[in-house]
């Protein structure tokens, strides 16, 4: 009787093409009875990547990092889904990846909340998820393997500390300082972290006033609109905190169009985030005073984590990528040529 049961079970498994064991351990090999799709992926690890969109230079560099890392030469099949700036698109792509039974799902979540249901679906399907760059906040633990990205609050704090040192160096540490902030996509980890981090330092300086904070959604066009609005409202802005370089480019355009000056010898101090190559060039040109790096080259770290999962190893739940900052006292000309992004 036992023999008959095991034969029936084996046939059932072959017919369903499912191998119950951990997907991570055997992914990339098609089991008997596998679909044509699975056969075509035989020997490759299939990775479904849900990207935020293409809103900034940083984002393009980030996407390129995945496309350069997860290649067939390296043993991967990358399925790349552009969320076009909408959470519903990202959730839809995750569900498609689950139906395609990919070996891993990588999610760069546009905002932090609203992911519990689809993460539970991936978990039930036995598909490991790695969260990259921005973070998720879930009701339940254990819905993803790990998170890899930047310490956004630290970026914000470092920007505040830089401003305090800069003002001190100019003899303006007791002066009344008026600040505006162009925020990123509201509810994204980068916006939440940078706003909080700088806000913590703001509280330590009674002579600093935050006149206004508005979202430029990490795009140049919106960043320019927000800065134009600030210039209409406030006639004594001393500092602009811009939560990414593309919004900074828009802000610099708006300031110059209004007949004001910014940057190295300007009336308005410009502090930016990301430190992409084009922003460092703008710093060399004298438009930006300081830029806090946010490293987009996450894919090599993600790939190392997948290798560990393939080997059945556990992962650190939170993994920060190394970052620095740049200001206009540094010699950037040589640095900019070697910079990957
Ligand atoms: C930060 C990343 C942000 C960048 C922006 O890790 O999520 O999104 O700072 C990008 O340039 O649009």
Coordinates of C-alpha atoms and ligand atoms in Angstrom, one line a residue:
X1 CA 0.0 0.0 0.0
X2 CA 2.8 2.4 0.9
X3 CA 4.5 1.8 -2.4
X4 CA 1.3 2.6 -4.2
X5 CA 0.9 5.9 -2.2
X6 CA 4.5 7.0 -2.9
X7 CA 4.0 6.2 -6.7
X8 CA 0.8 8.3 -6.7
X9 CA 2.5 11.2 -4.9
X10 CA 5.5 11.1 -7.3
X11 CA 3.2 11.2 -10.3
X12 CA 1.2 14.0 -8.8
X13 CA 4.4 16.0 -8.2
X14 CA 5.7 15.4 -11.7
X15 CA 2.3 16.4 -13.2
X16 CA 2.2 19.6 -11.1
X17 CA 5.9 20.2 -11.9
X18 CA 6.4 21.3 -8.4
X19 CA 9.3 20.4 -6.2
X20 CA 8.2 21.1 -2.6
X21 CA 11.7 21.7 -1.4
X22 CA 13.0 25.2 -0.7
X23 CA 12.9 27.1 -4.0
X24 CA 16.1 28.9 -3.2
X25 CA 18.0 25.6 -2.9
X26 CA 17.0 24.3 -6.3
X27 CA 16.0 27.4 -8.3
X28 CA 17.2 27.5 -11.8
X29 CA 16.9 23.8 -12.5
X30 CA 13.6 22.7 -14.1
X31 CA 12.0 19.7 -12.5
X32 CA 10.4 16.9 -14.6
X33 CA 7.2 18.0 -16.2
X34 CA 8.2 21.7 -15.8
X35 CA 6.6 24.2 -18.1
X36 CA 8.3 25.4 -21.2
X37 CA 9.0 28.7 -19.4
X38 CA 10.7 26.9 -16.6
X39 CA 12.7 24.8 -19.1
X40 CA 13.9 28.0 -20.8
X41 CA 15.1 29.2 -17.4
X42 CA 16.9 26.0 -16.7
X43 CA 20.3 26.7 -15.3
X44 CA 19.4 30.4 -14.5
X45 CA 18.2 32.0 -11.3
X46 CA 15.2 34.1 -12.2
X47 CA 15.0 37.4 -10.4
X48 CA 11.9 39.6 -10.6
X49 CA 12.8 43.2 -9.8
X50 CA 10.1 45.8 -9.0
X51 CA 11.7 49.2 -9.6
X52 CA 10.1 52.5 -8.4
X53 CA 10.3 54.3 -11.8
X54 CA 12.7 56.5 -13.7
X55 CA 12.2 59.8 -11.8
X56 CA 15.8 60.8 -11.2
X57 CA 19.5 60.4 -12.3
X58 CA 19.9 58.3 -9.1
X59 CA 17.1 56.0 -10.1
X60 CA 18.6 55.4 -13.6
X61 CA 22.0 54.6 -12.1
X62 CA 20.2 52.2 -9.7
X63 CA 18.4 50.4 -12.5
X64 CA 21.6 50.1 -14.5
X65 CA 23.3 48.6 -11.5
X66 CA 20.7 45.7 -11.6
X67 CA 20.8 45.3 -15.4
X68 CA 24.7 45.1 -15.2
X69 CA 24.7 42.6 -12.3
X70 CA 21.8 40.2 -13.0
X71 CA 23.0 38.9 -16.4
X72 CA 22.9 35.5 -18.0
X73 CA 26.7 35.5 -17.9
X74 CA 26.4 35.7 -14.1
X75 CA 23.8 33.0 -14.1
X76 CA 20.6 35.1 -13.8
X77 CA 17.5 35.9 -15.8
X78 CA 16.3 39.4 -14.8
X79 CA 12.7 40.3 -15.2
X80 CA 12.6 44.2 -14.8
X81 CA 9.3 45.9 -13.9
X82 CA 9.2 49.7 -14.0
X83 CA 6.6 50.9 -11.5
X84 CA 6.3 54.2 -13.2
X85 CA 6.0 55.9 -9.8
X86 CA 2.9 54.0 -8.7
X87 CA 2.6 51.5 -5.9
X88 CA -0.3 49.7 -7.6
X89 CA 2.0 49.0 -10.6
X90 CA 4.6 47.5 -8.3
X91 CA 2.1 45.3 -6.5
X92 CA 0.7 44.1 -9.9
X93 CA 4.3 43.3 -11.1
X94 CA 4.9 41.3 -7.9
X95 CA 1.8 39.3 -8.5
X96 CA 2.9 38.6 -12.0
X97 CA 6.3 37.5 -10.7
X98 CA 4.6 35.1 -8.3
X99 CA 2.5 33.6 -11.1
X100 CA 5.7 33.2 -13.2
X101 CA 7.2 31.4 -10.1
X102 CA 10.4 33.4 -10.2
X103 CA 13.1 32.3 -7.8
X104 CA 13.5 35.7 -6.1
X105 CA 11.6 39.0 -6.0
X106 CA 13.5 42.2 -5.4
X107 CA 11.3 45.2 -4.3
X108 CA 12.4 48.8 -4.2
X109 CA 9.1 50.1 -2.6
X110 CA 8.0 53.6 -3.6
X111 CA 6.4 54.2 -0.2
X112 CA 6.8 52.3 3.1
X113 CA 3.3 51.0 3.7
X114 CA 0.7 48.9 1.9
X115 CA 2.8 45.8 1.2
X116 CA 1.6 43.3 3.7
X117 CA -0.9 41.4 1.4
X118 CA 1.4 40.9 -1.6
X119 CA 4.4 40.0 0.6
X120 CA 2.3 37.3 2.3
X121 CA 1.3 36.0 -1.2
X122 CA 5.0 35.8 -2.1
X123 CA 5.8 34.0 1.2
X124 CA 2.9 31.5 0.6
X125 CA 4.3 30.8 -2.9
X126 CA 7.7 30.1 -1.3
X127 CA 9.4 33.0 -3.2
X128 CA 12.0 34.9 -1.1
X129 CA 11.8 38.7 -1.2
X130 CA 14.7 41.1 -0.7
X131 CA 13.8 44.8 -0.1
X132 CA 16.2 47.2 -1.7
X133 CA 16.9 51.0 -1.2
X134 CA 13.6 52.2 0.2
X135 CA 12.1 50.4 3.2
X136 CA 8.7 48.8 4.0
X137 CA 6.8 48.9 7.3
X138 CA 4.8 45.7 7.8
X139 CA 2.3 44.5 10.5
X140 CA 3.9 41.1 10.5
X141 CA 7.6 40.1 10.7
X142 CA 9.2 37.5 8.5
X143 CA 7.7 38.7 5.2
X144 CA 11.1 39.4 3.5
X145 CA 14.7 38.1 3.8
X146 CA 16.4 41.4 4.4
X147 CA 16.7 45.1 3.5
X148 CA 19.7 46.7 1.8
X149 CA 20.0 50.5 1.4
X150 CA 21.1 53.8 2.8
X151 CA 20.7 55.3 6.3
X152 CA 18.5 58.1 5.3
X153 CA 18.2 59.7 8.8
X154 CA 22.0 59.7 9.0
X155 CA 22.1 61.5 5.6
X156 CA 19.8 64.1 7.0
X157 CA 21.7 64.5 10.3
X158 CA 25.0 64.8 8.5
X159 CA 23.5 67.6 6.3
X160 CA 22.4 69.5 9.4
X161 CA 25.8 69.1 11.0
X162 CA 27.5 70.3 7.8
X163 CA 25.3 73.4 7.8
X164 CA 26.1 74.2 11.4
X165 CA 29.9 73.9 10.7
X166 CA 29.5 76.0 7.5
X167 CA 27.7 78.8 9.3
X168 CA 30.2 78.7 12.1
X169 CA 33.1 79.0 9.5
X170 CA 31.3 82.1 8.1
X171 CA 30.8 83.7 11.5
X172 CA 27.0 83.3 11.1
X173 CA 26.4 80.7 13.9
X174 CA 24.4 83.2 15.9
X175 CA 22.6 84.8 12.9
X176 CA 18.9 84.2 12.2
X177 CA 18.9 81.6 9.5
X178 CA 15.7 81.0 7.3
X179 CA 15.5 77.5 5.7
X180 CA 13.1 75.9 3.2
X181 CA 13.0 72.1 2.4
X182 CA 12.0 70.6 -1.0
X183 CA 11.0 67.1 0.1
X184 CA 11.1 63.9 -1.9
X185 CA 8.1 61.6 -2.6
X186 CA 6.0 61.8 0.6
X187 CA 6.0 58.6 2.6
X188 CA 9.2 57.3 0.9
X189 CA 12.0 56.2 3.3
X190 CA 14.4 58.7 1.7
X191 CA 12.0 61.6 2.3
X192 CA 11.0 60.5 5.8
X193 CA 14.6 59.8 6.9
X194 CA 16.2 62.9 5.4
X195 CA 13.4 65.2 6.7
X196 CA 13.7 63.6 10.2
X197 CA 17.4 63.6 10.3
X198 CA 17.8 67.2 9.4
X199 CA 14.9 68.1 11.7
X200 CA 16.7 66.6 14.7
X201 CA 19.6 69.0 14.1
X202 CA 17.3 71.9 13.4
X203 CA 15.9 71.5 17.0
X204 CA 19.5 72.1 18.3
X205 CA 19.7 75.6 16.7
X206 CA 17.2 78.1 18.1
X207 CA 18.3 80.7 15.5
X208 CA 17.3 78.4 12.6
X209 CA 13.8 78.7 11.3
X210 CA 12.1 76.2 8.8
X211 CA 9.9 78.6 6.8
X212 CA 8.3 75.8 4.7
X213 CA 8.5 72.2 3.5
X214 CA 6.9 71.1 0.3
X215 CA 7.2 67.9 -1.9
X216 CA 8.9 68.1 -5.3
X217 CA 8.4 64.3 -5.7
X218 CA 12.1 63.8 -6.5
X219 CA 11.7 65.3 -10.0
X220 CA 13.4 68.4 -11.5
X221 CA 10.2 69.9 -12.8
X222 CA 8.3 69.6 -9.5
X223 CA 11.4 70.8 -7.6
X224 CA 11.5 74.0 -9.7
X225 CA 7.8 74.6 -9.1
X226 CA 8.2 74.2 -5.4
X227 CA 11.2 76.6 -5.3
X228 CA 9.3 79.2 -7.4
X229 CA 6.5 78.9 -4.8
X230 CA 8.9 79.4 -2.0
X231 CA 10.5 82.5 -3.7
X232 CA 7.0 84.0 -4.0
X233 CA 6.2 83.4 -0.4
X234 CA 9.5 84.1 1.3
X235 CA 11.9 87.0 0.5
X236 CA 14.6 86.1 3.0
X237 CA 15.6 82.5 2.3
X238 CA 19.1 81.7 3.5
X239 CA 19.3 77.9 2.9
X240 CA 17.5 75.4 0.7
X241 CA 17.5 71.7 1.7
X242 CA 16.7 69.7 -1.4
X243 CA 16.1 66.0 -0.8
X244 CA 17.6 64.9 -4.2
X245 CA 19.7 66.3 -6.9
X246 CA 17.1 66.5 -9.6
X247 CA 14.9 68.7 -7.5
X248 CA 18.1 70.7 -6.8
X249 CA 18.6 71.3 -10.5
X250 CA 15.1 72.7 -10.7
X251 CA 15.6 74.9 -7.5
X252 CA 18.8 76.4 -8.9
X253 CA 17.0 77.2 -12.2
X254 CA 14.2 78.9 -10.2
X255 CA 16.6 80.9 -8.0
X256 CA 18.6 82.2 -11.0
X257 CA 15.4 83.0 -12.9
X258 CA 14.3 85.1 -10.0
X259 CA 17.5 87.1 -10.3
X260 CA 19.0 85.7 -7.0
X261 CA 22.2 83.8 -6.5
X262 CA 23.0 80.5 -4.8
X263 CA 26.0 78.2 -4.1
X264 CA 29.6 79.0 -3.5
X265 CA 29.4 82.9 -3.6
X266 CA 25.6 83.1 -3.6
X267 CA 22.9 84.6 -1.3
X268 CA 21.3 81.1 -0.8
X269 CA 23.1 78.0 0.5
X270 CA 22.1 74.8 -1.4
X271 CA 22.3 71.4 0.3
X272 CA 21.4 68.4 -1.8
X273 CA 21.2 64.6 -1.6
X274 CA 22.3 61.8 -3.9
X275 CA 25.6 63.3 -5.2
X276 CA 25.2 62.1 -8.8
X277 CA 27.8 63.1 -11.3
X278 CA 25.8 65.9 -12.8
X279 CA 25.2 67.4 -9.4
X280 CA 29.0 67.3 -8.6
X281 CA 29.6 69.1 -11.9
X282 CA 27.0 71.7 -10.8
X283 CA 29.0 72.0 -7.5
X284 CA 32.2 72.5 -9.5
X285 CA 30.3 75.2 -11.4
X286 CA 29.5 76.9 -8.1
X287 CA 25.7 76.3 -7.8
X288 CA 25.6 73.7 -5.0
X289 CA 27.4 74.0 -1.6
X290 CA 27.1 70.4 -0.3
X291 CA 25.8 67.1 -1.5
X292 CA 25.1 64.0 0.7
X293 CA 25.8 60.8 -1.2
X294 CA 23.1 58.1 -1.6
X295 CA 24.8 55.1 -3.2
X296 CA 22.6 53.5 -5.9
X297 CA 25.0 50.6 -6.7
X298 CA 23.0 48.1 -4.6
X299 CA 22.8 45.3 -7.1
X300 CA 26.2 43.7 -6.3
X301 CA 25.3 43.5 -2.6
X302 CA 21.9 42.0 -3.4
X303 CA 23.6 39.4 -5.6
X304 CA 25.9 38.4 -2.8
X305 CA 22.8 37.9 -0.6
X306 CA 21.2 35.7 -3.2
X307 CA 24.3 33.6 -3.4
X308 CA 24.1 33.2 0.4
X309 CA 20.4 32.2 0.2
X310 CA 21.3 29.7 -2.5
X311 CA 23.8 28.2 -0.1
X312 CA 21.2 28.0 2.6
X313 CA 22.9 30.7 4.7
X314 CA 21.0 33.3 6.7
X315 CA 21.2 37.1 6.1
X316 CA 21.6 40.2 8.2
X317 CA 18.1 41.6 8.3
X318 CA 19.3 45.3 7.9
X319 CA 22.3 46.0 5.6
X320 CA 23.6 49.6 5.1
X321 CA 25.6 50.6 2.1
X322 CA 28.7 52.9 2.6
X323 CA 28.2 56.6 1.7
X324 CA 30.0 59.9 2.1
X325 CA 29.4 63.6 1.2
X326 CA 31.0 66.3 -0.9
X327 CA 31.2 70.1 -0.6
X328 CA 32.6 72.9 -2.7
X329 CA 35.9 73.0 -0.7
X330 CA 36.9 69.7 -2.2
X331 CA 38.8 69.0 -5.5
X332 CA 36.0 67.2 -7.4
X333 CA 37.4 67.5 -10.9
X334 CA 39.6 64.3 -10.7
X335 CA 36.9 62.4 -8.6
X336 CA 34.2 63.1 -11.1
X337 CA 35.9 61.3 -14.0
X338 CA 36.1 58.0 -12.1
X339 CA 32.7 58.2 -10.6
X340 CA 30.3 55.4 -11.7
X341 CA 27.2 57.5 -11.3
Ligands
LIG1 C1 17.1 57.1 -2.2 C2 16.2 56.9 -3.4 C3 15.7 58.2 -3.8 C4 16.8 59.1 -4.3 C5 16.1 59.9 -5.4 O1 17.6 55.9 -1.8 O2 15.1 56.1 -3.0 O3 14.8 58.0 -4.9 O4 17.4 60.0 -3.4 C6 15.3 58.7 -6.0 O5 16.9 60.5 -6.4 O6 14.3 59.2 -6.8

